[in-house]
Amino acid sequence: MKVEEIMNTKIEFIEANATVYDAIEKMVDKRIRSLVVKPRDENDVYGVITVRDIVFRVLNKNLDPNKVKIEEIASKPLVCVDKDIDIEHVIKLMEKFNIARVFVCEKGNLLGVVALLDVMSGSLIKRVRGGCIA
Amino acid sequence: MLKKLFFGGKIEQKVIEKIKKHIEILCSACETFRIALEKQDKNLISNVFELEREGDIVRREIVSDIFIGAFLPFLRPNICKFVEIVDNALDAVEDAAFEYLDLELDGEIRSDCIKIANINFKMCEILSIAFETLLTGKDLREKNLVIRIYEKKIDEIKHDLMRKLREKDIKNFWEGKIISDFITYLANVSDIIEDASDYLQIINVSMR
């Protein structure tokens, strides 16, 4: 099964110079667990900030989320795959880098994101369909 | 053993073949509609109408065979209900196809509608696999869950689509009504297929 079939195309962005509190607000409002961090300039690349980063790198260290900037804790660059890649490959990447989401990119453009839950659903669909995907 | 007990008779086999055909017709209707949307070919819509009529005929034959005496009495209402639900899904595809005749879809709205139509088709295929599984007496839980996963995905696309539609300029009442009805019918197919899948589970459990 290809990544394209299970990826989520709704991606939420945040500016690199926004505060962690801004990210918390956005994540709570939209009920999502990660935000893509926009590049600061043309020499920069996309990054990602997750709930996990906020909890372990800011809140757990008693840092003020209003004072910490997104760029200080964001992970860069994104782990990207092609839309035609098989989900088995995505699972291997997730395991290798210990990450919960992989981004789908094409010529520098972000097409979507595949999270662990999508991979789990995709694997189940594949199992039920006996490996035959239309 | 289970299969032999509940579905073993000649008349039962006849009904089972017809139910399979009924589900196949639903798959074909969903696939034809998806292709019509993808290729923007409204000539294909008449094929959807024909498939719906064919589905009606098969449904009548199934119900009539069941009333003649197929299956044990306690199974008959659930089987009839399942067939009726599959027929309702066919009706919803037909309704969506009918609205599409007077509709011009573009950009993101069109691509979202194609996504929904594609998932509808995939759900039909899983329903067919689930029915085959029922006949073997194996557990349907995984098939049921996949149908629920697909339905949730359609729900997400639908909500997103509704938000996009609210930002669209609508020229008159009928344009708005047709597009709103179209999306409702299109997204409704998956709800009905989910109901059908739940009914298969009820039939499965009732045979234990």
Short mmCIF file of C-alpha atoms in Angstrom, two decimals:
data_model
loop_
_atom_site.label_atom_id
_atom_site.label_comp_id
_atom_site.label_asym_id
_atom_site.label_seq_id
_atom_site.Cartn_x
_atom_site.Cartn_y
_atom_site.Cartn_z
CA MET A 1 0.00 0.00 0.00
CA LYS A 2 1.33 3.43 -0.97
CA VAL A 3 1.77 6.32 1.44
CA GLU A 4 -0.47 8.49 -0.78
CA GLU A 5 -3.48 6.36 0.18
CA ILE A 6 -3.20 6.95 3.90
CA MET A 7 -1.55 10.36 4.21
CA ASN A 8 -3.31 13.31 5.77
CA THR A 9 -3.20 16.38 3.54
CA LYS A 10 -4.31 18.82 6.23
CA ILE A 11 -1.12 20.34 7.59
CA GLU A 12 -1.05 23.13 10.17
CA PHE A 13 1.87 25.56 10.14
CA ILE A 14 3.48 27.88 12.67
CA GLU A 15 6.09 30.62 12.29
CA ALA A 16 9.60 29.82 13.55
CA ASN A 17 9.67 32.95 15.73
CA ALA A 18 6.30 32.26 17.39
CA THR A 19 6.29 31.21 21.03
CA VAL A 20 5.70 27.71 22.33
CA TYR A 21 2.53 29.08 23.95
CA ASP A 22 1.21 29.99 20.45
CA ALA A 23 1.86 26.40 19.41
CA ILE A 24 0.06 25.05 22.49
CA GLU A 25 -2.97 27.22 21.71
CA LYS A 26 -3.07 26.07 18.10
CA MET A 27 -2.67 22.39 19.01
CA VAL A 28 -5.44 22.57 21.63
CA ASP A 29 -7.81 24.46 19.32
CA LYS A 30 -7.28 22.14 16.35
CA ARG A 31 -6.90 18.97 18.45
CA ILE A 32 -3.64 18.01 16.72
CA ARG A 33 -0.31 16.75 17.98
CA SER A 34 2.17 18.45 15.68
CA LEU A 35 2.77 21.63 13.71
CA VAL A 36 5.04 22.22 10.76
CA VAL A 37 7.47 25.07 11.43
CA LYS A 38 7.83 27.45 8.48
CA PRO A 39 11.37 28.24 7.27
CA ARG A 40 12.75 31.55 8.61
CA ASP A 41 14.16 32.54 5.21
CA GLU A 42 14.95 31.01 1.82
CA ASN A 43 18.10 29.36 3.22
CA ASP A 44 16.14 27.67 5.99
CA VAL A 45 14.07 24.46 5.78
CA TYR A 46 10.76 23.24 7.22
CA GLY A 47 10.80 21.80 10.73
CA VAL A 48 8.31 20.13 13.05
CA ILE A 49 7.22 20.67 16.64
CA THR A 50 5.23 18.04 18.50
CA VAL A 51 3.33 17.81 21.78
CA ARG A 52 6.12 15.55 22.98
CA ASP A 53 8.73 18.28 22.34
CA ILE A 54 6.64 20.80 24.28
CA VAL A 55 6.04 18.51 27.24
CA PHE A 56 9.59 17.19 27.60
CA ARG A 57 11.68 20.15 26.44
CA VAL A 58 9.65 23.03 27.90
CA LEU A 59 6.97 22.17 30.45
CA ASN A 60 8.93 19.39 32.17
CA LYS A 61 11.89 21.75 32.60
CA ASN A 62 9.69 24.45 34.10
CA LEU A 63 10.48 26.83 31.24
CA ASP A 64 7.96 29.56 30.44
CA PRO A 65 6.18 28.63 27.18
CA ASN A 66 5.61 32.33 26.54
CA LYS A 67 9.36 32.94 26.44
CA VAL A 68 10.62 29.90 24.51
CA LYS A 69 10.61 30.33 20.73
CA ILE A 70 9.48 27.53 18.44
CA GLU A 71 12.82 27.51 16.57
CA GLU A 72 14.63 26.69 19.81
CA ILE A 73 12.96 23.31 20.17
CA ALA A 74 11.81 22.44 16.64
CA SER A 75 13.28 19.40 14.89
CA LYS A 76 14.82 20.09 11.48
CA PRO A 77 14.86 18.99 8.73
CA LEU A 78 11.67 16.98 8.23
CA VAL A 79 11.93 13.28 7.52
CA CYS A 80 10.37 13.17 4.06
CA VAL A 81 9.30 10.35 1.77
CA ASP A 82 7.92 10.12 -1.73
CA LYS A 83 4.15 9.65 -2.14
CA ASP A 84 4.71 6.35 -4.00
CA ILE A 85 6.65 4.75 -1.17
CA ASP A 86 5.21 1.64 0.57
CA ILE A 87 4.04 1.93 4.16
CA GLU A 88 6.48 -0.84 5.19
CA HIS A 89 9.30 1.57 4.36
CA VAL A 90 7.63 4.30 6.44
CA ILE A 91 7.36 1.93 9.41
CA LYS A 92 11.11 1.17 9.11
CA LEU A 93 11.91 4.90 9.04
CA MET A 94 9.73 5.52 12.09
CA GLU A 95 11.45 2.74 13.96
CA LYS A 96 14.95 3.76 12.87
CA PHE A 97 14.60 7.43 13.83
CA ASN A 98 12.14 6.82 16.71
CA ILE A 99 9.60 9.25 15.21
CA ALA A 100 5.81 9.20 15.10
CA ARG A 101 5.28 11.02 11.81
CA VAL A 102 6.85 11.14 8.39
CA PHE A 103 6.17 13.86 5.85
CA VAL A 104 5.28 13.32 2.22
CA CYS A 105 7.18 15.74 -0.03
CA GLU A 106 7.55 16.34 -3.74
CA LYS A 107 10.09 18.75 -5.23
CA GLY A 108 10.41 20.66 -1.97
CA ASN A 109 6.64 20.93 -1.52
CA LEU A 110 4.85 19.36 1.44
CA LEU A 111 2.00 17.13 0.25
CA GLY A 112 0.95 15.52 3.50
CA VAL A 113 1.88 13.76 6.69
CA VAL A 114 1.66 10.14 7.78
CA ALA A 115 1.35 9.54 11.52
CA LEU A 116 1.59 6.27 13.45
CA LEU A 117 -2.20 6.05 13.63
CA ASP A 118 -2.44 6.33 9.82
CA VAL A 119 0.16 3.58 9.45
CA MET A 120 -1.75 1.38 11.87
CA SER A 121 -5.03 1.93 9.96
CA GLY A 122 -3.26 1.39 6.64
CA SER A 123 -1.73 -1.87 7.79
CA LEU A 124 -5.11 -3.12 8.95
CA ILE A 125 -6.74 -2.17 5.64
CA LYS A 126 -3.97 -4.02 3.81
CA ARG A 127 -4.45 -7.07 6.01
CA VAL A 128 -8.20 -7.18 5.39
CA ARG A 129 -7.81 -6.67 1.66
CA GLY A 130 -5.27 -9.46 1.57
CA GLY A 131 -2.57 -7.18 0.26
CA CYS A 132 -4.59 -6.32 -2.84
CA ILE A 133 -5.18 -2.59 -3.13
CA ALA A 134 -7.23 -1.10 -5.95
CA MET B 1 -19.89 -26.54 9.98
CA LEU B 2 -21.56 -23.18 10.63
CA LYS B 3 -21.83 -22.56 6.92
CA LYS B 4 -23.50 -25.94 6.40
CA LEU B 5 -25.96 -25.41 9.24
CA PHE B 6 -27.21 -21.99 8.24
CA PHE B 7 -26.45 -21.61 4.54
CA GLY B 8 -26.32 -25.20 3.35
CA GLY B 9 -29.64 -25.62 1.49
CA LYS B 10 -30.19 -25.18 -2.21
CA ILE B 11 -32.52 -22.22 -1.84
CA GLU B 12 -30.15 -20.64 0.68
CA GLN B 13 -27.28 -20.95 -1.80
CA LYS B 14 -29.43 -19.27 -4.44
CA VAL B 15 -30.13 -16.34 -2.10
CA ILE B 16 -26.45 -16.08 -1.11
CA GLU B 17 -25.41 -15.85 -4.76
CA LYS B 18 -27.99 -13.12 -5.27
CA ILE B 19 -26.80 -11.17 -2.22
CA LYS B 20 -23.24 -11.38 -3.58
CA LYS B 21 -24.54 -10.07 -6.89
CA HIS B 22 -26.38 -7.26 -5.11
CA ILE B 23 -23.16 -6.16 -3.36
CA GLU B 24 -21.28 -6.45 -6.67
CA ILE B 25 -23.84 -4.14 -8.26
CA LEU B 26 -23.26 -1.62 -5.46
CA CYS B 27 -19.47 -1.87 -6.08
CA SER B 28 -20.00 -1.31 -9.80
CA ALA B 29 -22.31 1.67 -9.20
CA CYS B 30 -19.75 3.28 -6.86
CA GLU B 31 -16.90 2.60 -9.29
CA THR B 32 -18.84 3.93 -12.28
CA PHE B 33 -19.73 7.05 -10.34
CA ARG B 34 -16.11 7.56 -9.27
CA ILE B 35 -14.95 7.25 -12.89
CA ALA B 36 -17.68 9.68 -14.01
CA LEU B 37 -16.38 12.21 -11.46
CA GLU B 38 -12.72 11.64 -12.34
CA LYS B 39 -13.23 11.89 -16.09
CA GLN B 40 -16.01 14.49 -15.77
CA ASP B 41 -18.01 12.21 -18.05
CA LYS B 42 -21.72 12.69 -17.40
CA ASN B 43 -22.62 10.06 -20.01
CA LEU B 44 -21.57 7.43 -17.47
CA ILE B 45 -24.28 8.57 -15.06
CA SER B 46 -26.94 6.67 -17.03
CA ASN B 47 -24.98 3.47 -16.22
CA VAL B 48 -25.34 4.28 -12.51
CA PHE B 49 -29.13 4.60 -12.97
CA GLU B 50 -29.21 1.24 -14.79
CA LEU B 51 -27.22 -0.44 -12.04
CA GLU B 52 -29.62 0.94 -9.42
CA ARG B 53 -32.59 -0.53 -11.33
CA GLU B 54 -30.77 -3.86 -11.65
CA GLY B 55 -30.13 -3.74 -7.89
CA ASP B 56 -33.85 -3.22 -7.26
CA ILE B 57 -34.70 -6.32 -9.27
CA VAL B 58 -32.13 -8.44 -7.40
CA ARG B 59 -33.40 -7.11 -4.04
CA ARG B 60 -36.99 -8.10 -4.88
CA GLU B 61 -35.87 -11.59 -5.90
CA ILE B 62 -33.88 -12.04 -2.67
CA VAL B 63 -36.78 -10.93 -0.44
CA SER B 64 -39.20 -13.12 -2.38
CA ASP B 65 -36.90 -16.18 -2.05
CA ILE B 66 -36.55 -15.55 1.67
CA PHE B 67 -40.34 -15.44 2.04
CA ILE B 68 -40.60 -18.71 0.12
CA GLY B 69 -38.65 -20.24 2.98
CA ALA B 70 -34.91 -19.69 2.71
CA PHE B 71 -32.96 -19.64 5.98
CA LEU B 72 -34.12 -20.34 9.50
CA PRO B 73 -36.94 -17.99 10.58
CA PHE B 74 -34.87 -16.13 13.18
CA LEU B 75 -32.28 -15.18 10.52
CA ARG B 76 -34.75 -13.94 7.90
CA PRO B 77 -35.50 -10.43 9.25
CA ASN B 78 -31.80 -9.62 9.68
CA ILE B 79 -30.91 -10.86 6.21
CA CYS B 80 -33.81 -8.88 4.70
CA LYS B 81 -32.70 -5.80 6.63
CA PHE B 82 -29.12 -6.20 5.38
CA VAL B 83 -30.29 -6.43 1.78
CA GLU B 84 -32.49 -3.36 2.28
CA ILE B 85 -29.54 -1.37 3.66
CA VAL B 86 -27.35 -2.33 0.68
CA ASP B 87 -30.21 -1.18 -1.55
CA ASN B 88 -30.38 2.14 0.35
CA ALA B 89 -26.67 2.63 -0.40
CA LEU B 90 -27.43 2.08 -4.09
CA ASP B 91 -30.23 4.66 -3.85
CA ALA B 92 -27.83 7.17 -2.29
CA VAL B 93 -25.32 6.65 -5.13
CA GLU B 94 -28.16 7.16 -7.62
CA ASP B 95 -29.28 10.36 -5.82
CA ALA B 96 -25.72 11.72 -5.86
CA ALA B 97 -25.40 10.82 -9.55
CA PHE B 98 -28.69 12.58 -10.30
CA GLU B 99 -27.53 15.79 -8.59
CA TYR B 100 -24.19 15.58 -10.41
CA LEU B 101 -26.00 15.92 -13.74
CA ASP B 102 -26.77 19.57 -12.92
CA LEU B 103 -23.47 20.34 -11.28
CA GLU B 104 -20.08 21.70 -12.31
CA LEU B 105 -17.39 20.88 -9.77
CA ASP B 106 -13.99 22.51 -9.79
CA GLY B 107 -10.68 22.73 -7.94
CA GLU B 108 -10.34 21.39 -4.43
CA ILE B 109 -14.08 20.66 -4.12
CA ARG B 110 -13.93 18.32 -7.10
CA SER B 111 -10.80 16.59 -5.84
CA ASP B 112 -12.38 16.07 -2.38
CA CYS B 113 -15.53 14.62 -3.99
CA ILE B 114 -13.38 12.20 -6.01
CA LYS B 115 -11.63 11.16 -2.78
CA ILE B 116 -15.00 10.44 -1.14
CA ALA B 117 -16.26 8.51 -4.19
CA ASN B 118 -13.04 6.48 -4.21
CA ILE B 119 -13.34 5.59 -0.52
CA ASN B 120 -17.02 4.67 -1.04
CA PHE B 121 -15.90 2.18 -3.67
CA LYS B 122 -13.24 0.73 -1.38
CA MET B 123 -15.80 0.37 1.41
CA CYS B 124 -18.05 -1.63 -0.94
CA GLU B 125 -15.16 -3.98 -1.66
CA ILE B 126 -14.56 -4.50 2.06
CA LEU B 127 -18.31 -5.14 2.53
CA SER B 128 -18.06 -7.83 -0.11
CA ILE B 129 -15.03 -9.36 1.66
CA ALA B 130 -16.95 -9.17 4.98
CA PHE B 131 -19.92 -11.02 3.46
CA GLU B 132 -17.61 -13.77 2.16
CA THR B 133 -16.09 -13.99 5.66
CA LEU B 134 -19.57 -14.33 7.19
CA LEU B 135 -20.15 -17.40 5.02
CA THR B 136 -17.02 -19.04 6.36
CA GLY B 137 -18.12 -18.37 9.95
CA LYS B 138 -14.92 -16.45 10.77
CA ASP B 139 -14.73 -13.29 12.83
CA LEU B 140 -15.84 -10.07 11.12
CA ARG B 141 -14.32 -7.60 13.61
CA GLU B 142 -11.34 -6.59 11.48
CA LYS B 143 -13.46 -6.00 8.38
CA ASN B 144 -15.90 -4.00 10.46
CA LEU B 145 -13.09 -1.86 11.85
CA VAL B 146 -11.68 -1.14 8.38
CA ILE B 147 -15.12 0.04 7.26
CA ARG B 148 -15.26 2.31 10.34
CA ILE B 149 -11.77 3.68 9.54
CA TYR B 150 -12.86 4.50 5.98
CA GLU B 151 -16.10 6.08 7.21
CA LYS B 152 -14.21 8.31 9.63
CA LYS B 153 -11.93 9.42 6.82
CA ILE B 154 -14.96 10.38 4.71
CA ASP B 155 -16.40 12.30 7.66
CA GLU B 156 -13.19 14.31 7.94
CA ILE B 157 -13.17 15.11 4.21
CA LYS B 158 -16.87 16.02 4.36
CA HIS B 159 -16.41 18.48 7.24
CA ASP B 160 -13.48 20.05 5.44
CA LEU B 161 -15.55 20.23 2.26
CA MET B 162 -18.48 21.90 4.04
CA ARG B 163 -16.11 24.60 5.34
CA LYS B 164 -14.80 25.22 1.82
CA LEU B 165 -18.34 25.36 0.44
CA ARG B 166 -19.35 28.05 2.92
CA GLU B 167 -16.66 30.29 1.45
CA LYS B 168 -17.85 29.69 -2.12
CA ASP B 169 -19.95 32.28 -3.95
CA ILE B 170 -23.38 30.84 -4.69
CA LYS B 171 -25.30 32.50 -7.54
CA ASN B 172 -28.81 31.34 -6.67
CA PHE B 173 -30.85 29.10 -4.34
CA TRP B 174 -30.86 26.08 -6.67
CA GLU B 175 -27.11 26.10 -7.22
CA GLY B 176 -26.61 26.04 -3.46
CA LYS B 177 -29.23 23.37 -2.89
CA ILE B 178 -27.92 21.07 -5.63
CA ILE B 179 -24.31 21.16 -4.40
CA SER B 180 -25.38 20.76 -0.76
CA ASP B 181 -27.63 17.78 -1.62
CA PHE B 182 -24.89 16.28 -3.79
CA ILE B 183 -22.35 16.29 -0.95
CA THR B 184 -24.95 14.96 1.51
CA TYR B 185 -25.85 12.00 -0.73
CA LEU B 186 -22.22 11.30 -1.62
CA ALA B 187 -21.09 11.23 2.00
CA ASN B 188 -24.22 9.33 3.04
CA VAL B 189 -23.20 6.26 1.02
CA SER B 190 -20.42 5.49 3.50
CA ASP B 191 -22.77 5.85 6.49
CA ILE B 192 -25.14 3.34 4.93
CA ILE B 193 -22.34 0.90 4.07
CA GLU B 194 -21.21 1.14 7.70
CA ASP B 195 -24.77 0.26 8.79
CA ALA B 196 -24.74 -2.71 6.41
CA SER B 197 -21.44 -3.87 7.88
CA ASP B 198 -22.90 -3.59 11.40
CA TYR B 199 -25.82 -5.74 10.28
CA LEU B 200 -23.46 -8.40 8.98
CA GLN B 201 -21.93 -8.45 12.43
CA ILE B 202 -25.43 -8.84 13.97
CA ILE B 203 -26.16 -11.77 11.64
CA ASN B 204 -22.79 -13.29 12.52
CA VAL B 205 -23.39 -12.98 16.25
CA SER B 206 -26.97 -14.25 16.01
CA MET B 207 -25.71 -17.49 14.46
CA ARG B 208 -23.50 -18.35 17.44
#
